[in-house]
PDB file of C-alpha atoms in Angstrom:
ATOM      1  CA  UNK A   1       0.000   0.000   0.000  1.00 51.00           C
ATOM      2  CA  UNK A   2       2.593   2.600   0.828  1.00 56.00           C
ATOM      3  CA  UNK A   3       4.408   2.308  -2.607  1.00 66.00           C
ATOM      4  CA  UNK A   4       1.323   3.232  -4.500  1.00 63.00           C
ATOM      5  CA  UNK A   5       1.198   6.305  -2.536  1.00 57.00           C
ATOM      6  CA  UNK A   6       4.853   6.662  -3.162  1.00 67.00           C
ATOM      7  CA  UNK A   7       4.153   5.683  -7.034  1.00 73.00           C
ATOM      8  CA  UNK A   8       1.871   8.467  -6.641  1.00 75.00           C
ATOM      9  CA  UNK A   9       2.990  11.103  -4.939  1.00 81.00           C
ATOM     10  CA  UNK A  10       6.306  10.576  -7.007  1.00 81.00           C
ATOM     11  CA  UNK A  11       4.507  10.920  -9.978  1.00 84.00           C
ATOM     12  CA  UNK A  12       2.678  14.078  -8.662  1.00 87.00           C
ATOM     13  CA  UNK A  13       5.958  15.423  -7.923  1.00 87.00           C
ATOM     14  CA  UNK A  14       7.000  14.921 -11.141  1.00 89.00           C
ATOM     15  CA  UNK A  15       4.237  16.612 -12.658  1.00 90.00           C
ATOM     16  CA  UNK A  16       4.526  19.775 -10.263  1.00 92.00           C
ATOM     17  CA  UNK A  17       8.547  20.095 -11.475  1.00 91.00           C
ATOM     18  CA  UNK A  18       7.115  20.239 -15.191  1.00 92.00           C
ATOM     19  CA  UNK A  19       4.721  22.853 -14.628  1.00 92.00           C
ATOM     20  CA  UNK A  20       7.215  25.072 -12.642  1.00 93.00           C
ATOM     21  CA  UNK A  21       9.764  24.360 -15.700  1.00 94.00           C
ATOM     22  CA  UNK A  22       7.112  25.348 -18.197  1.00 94.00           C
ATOM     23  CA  UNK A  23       6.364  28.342 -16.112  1.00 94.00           C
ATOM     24  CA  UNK A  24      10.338  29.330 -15.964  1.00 93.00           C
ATOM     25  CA  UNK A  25      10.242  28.670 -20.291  1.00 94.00           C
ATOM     26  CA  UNK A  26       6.843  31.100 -20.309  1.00 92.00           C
ATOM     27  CA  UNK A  27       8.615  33.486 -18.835  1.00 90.00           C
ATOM     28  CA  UNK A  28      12.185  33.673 -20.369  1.00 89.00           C
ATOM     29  CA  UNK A  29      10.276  33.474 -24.131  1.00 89.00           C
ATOM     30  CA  UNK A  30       8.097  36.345 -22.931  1.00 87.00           C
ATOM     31  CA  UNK A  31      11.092  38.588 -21.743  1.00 83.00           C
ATOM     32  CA  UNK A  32      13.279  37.332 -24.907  1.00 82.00           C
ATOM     33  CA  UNK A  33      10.342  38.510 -27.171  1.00 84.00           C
ATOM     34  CA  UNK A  34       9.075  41.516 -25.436  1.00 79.00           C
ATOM     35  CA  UNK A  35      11.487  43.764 -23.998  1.00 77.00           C
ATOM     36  CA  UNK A  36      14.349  42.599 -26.069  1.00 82.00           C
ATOM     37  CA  UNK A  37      13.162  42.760 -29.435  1.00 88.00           C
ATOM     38  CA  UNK A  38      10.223  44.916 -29.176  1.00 90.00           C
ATOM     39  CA  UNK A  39      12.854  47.604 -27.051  1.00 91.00           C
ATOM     40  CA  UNK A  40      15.007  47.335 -30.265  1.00 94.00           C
ATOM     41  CA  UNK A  41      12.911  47.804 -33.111  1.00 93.00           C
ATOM     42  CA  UNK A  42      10.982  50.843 -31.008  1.00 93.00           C
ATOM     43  CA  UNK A  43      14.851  52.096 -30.086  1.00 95.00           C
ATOM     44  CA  UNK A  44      16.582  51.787 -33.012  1.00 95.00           C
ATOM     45  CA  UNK A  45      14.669  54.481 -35.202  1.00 95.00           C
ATOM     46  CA  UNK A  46      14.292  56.722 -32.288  1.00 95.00           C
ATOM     47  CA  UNK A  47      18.424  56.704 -31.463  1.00 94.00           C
ATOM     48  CA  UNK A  48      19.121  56.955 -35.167  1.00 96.00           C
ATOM     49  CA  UNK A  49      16.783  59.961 -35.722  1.00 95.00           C
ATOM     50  CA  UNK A  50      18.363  61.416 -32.393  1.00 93.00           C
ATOM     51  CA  UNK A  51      21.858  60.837 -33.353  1.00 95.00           C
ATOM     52  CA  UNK A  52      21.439  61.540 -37.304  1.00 95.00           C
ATOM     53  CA  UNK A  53      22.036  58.433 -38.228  1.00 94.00           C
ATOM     54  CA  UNK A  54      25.441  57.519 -36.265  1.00 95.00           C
ATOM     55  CA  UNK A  55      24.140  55.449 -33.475  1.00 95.00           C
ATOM     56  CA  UNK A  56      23.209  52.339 -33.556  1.00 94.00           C
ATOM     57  CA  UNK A  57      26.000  51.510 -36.075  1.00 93.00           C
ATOM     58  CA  UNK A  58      23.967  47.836 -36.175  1.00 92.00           C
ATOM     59  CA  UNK A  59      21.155  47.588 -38.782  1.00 93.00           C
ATOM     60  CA  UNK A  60      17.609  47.354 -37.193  1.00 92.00           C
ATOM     61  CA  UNK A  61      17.887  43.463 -38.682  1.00 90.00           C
ATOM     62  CA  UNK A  62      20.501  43.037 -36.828  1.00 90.00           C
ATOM     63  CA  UNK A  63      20.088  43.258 -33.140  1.00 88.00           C
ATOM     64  CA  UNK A  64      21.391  40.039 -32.020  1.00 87.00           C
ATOM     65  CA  UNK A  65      24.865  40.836 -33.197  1.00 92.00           C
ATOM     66  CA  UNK A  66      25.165  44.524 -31.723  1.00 93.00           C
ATOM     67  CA  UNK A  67      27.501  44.635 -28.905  1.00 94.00           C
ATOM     68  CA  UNK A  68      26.015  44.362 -24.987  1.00 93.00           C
ATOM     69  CA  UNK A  69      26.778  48.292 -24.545  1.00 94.00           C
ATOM     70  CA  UNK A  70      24.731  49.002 -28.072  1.00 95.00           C
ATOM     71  CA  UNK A  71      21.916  46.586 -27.499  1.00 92.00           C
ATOM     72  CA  UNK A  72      21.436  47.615 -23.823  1.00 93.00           C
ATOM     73  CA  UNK A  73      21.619  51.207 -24.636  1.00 95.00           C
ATOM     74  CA  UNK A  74      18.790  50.837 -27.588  1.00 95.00           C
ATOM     75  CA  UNK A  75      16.831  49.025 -25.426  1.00 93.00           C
ATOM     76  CA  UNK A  76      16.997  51.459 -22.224  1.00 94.00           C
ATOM     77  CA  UNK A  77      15.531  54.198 -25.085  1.00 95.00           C
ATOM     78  CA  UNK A  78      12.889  51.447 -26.696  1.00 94.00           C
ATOM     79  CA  UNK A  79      11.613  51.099 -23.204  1.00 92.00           C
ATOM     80  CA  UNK A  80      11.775  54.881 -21.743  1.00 95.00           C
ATOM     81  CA  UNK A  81      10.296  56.111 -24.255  1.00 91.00           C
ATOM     82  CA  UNK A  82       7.133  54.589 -24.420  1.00 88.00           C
ATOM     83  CA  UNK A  83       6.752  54.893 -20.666  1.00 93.00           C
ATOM     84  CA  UNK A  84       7.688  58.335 -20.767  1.00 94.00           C
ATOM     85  CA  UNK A  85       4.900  59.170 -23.429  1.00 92.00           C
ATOM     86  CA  UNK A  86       2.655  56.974 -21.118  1.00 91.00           C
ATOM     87  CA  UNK A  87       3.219  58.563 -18.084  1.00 92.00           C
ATOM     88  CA  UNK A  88       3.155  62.342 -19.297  1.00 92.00           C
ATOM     89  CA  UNK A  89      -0.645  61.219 -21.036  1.00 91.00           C
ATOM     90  CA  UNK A  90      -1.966  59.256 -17.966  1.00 88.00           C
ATOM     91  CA  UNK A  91      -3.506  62.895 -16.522  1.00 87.00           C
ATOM     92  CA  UNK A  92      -5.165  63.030 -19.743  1.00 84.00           C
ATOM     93  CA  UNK A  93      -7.042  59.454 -19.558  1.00 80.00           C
ATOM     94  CA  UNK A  94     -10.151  60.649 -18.422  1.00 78.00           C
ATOM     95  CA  UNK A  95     -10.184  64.170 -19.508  1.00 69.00           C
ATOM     96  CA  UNK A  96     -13.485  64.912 -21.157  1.00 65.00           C
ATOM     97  CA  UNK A  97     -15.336  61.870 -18.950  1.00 64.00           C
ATOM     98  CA  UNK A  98     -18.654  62.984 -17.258  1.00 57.00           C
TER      99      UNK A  98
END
């Protein structure tokens, strides 16, 4: 009788450690996708424009092979930006609401 219990709670066990693996893969694809290359393609145009065209020195296509300082530096725009723009609008949300 006990090793069906341990036959089962083993195999619970085993099913728990997959879940929290599949949870640790959710997130790490979500982080990949989102704020690395969604922070470069919104960065990239915006440190171009701001630097006429000098900085990023990697093509937009390219963002994997841009070195850590580059990457990190389009990406700290890509993100500030938008959260800039959101924060200076948020007094605005309801403006006009009854």
């Amino acid at each position: 009788m006990e090793e069906i219990g341990a036959g089962i709670f083993g195999w619970l066990l085993k099913l728990l450690g997959l879940a929290a693996r599949s949870m640790v893969w959710l997130v790490v694809a979500a982080w990949e996708y989102l704020i690395v290359n969604l922070a470069w393609y919104f960065g990239w145009p915006i440190c171009r424009a701001l630097s006429i065209g000098h900085f990023p020195k990697t093509e937009i296509g390219n963002g994997d092979n841009a070195s850590l300082t580059e990457a990190i530096l389009v990406c700290l725009v890509g993100l500030a930006v938008p959260f800039t723009i959101a924060v200076l609008l948020a007094p605005w949300e309801n403006f006009g609401a009854s």
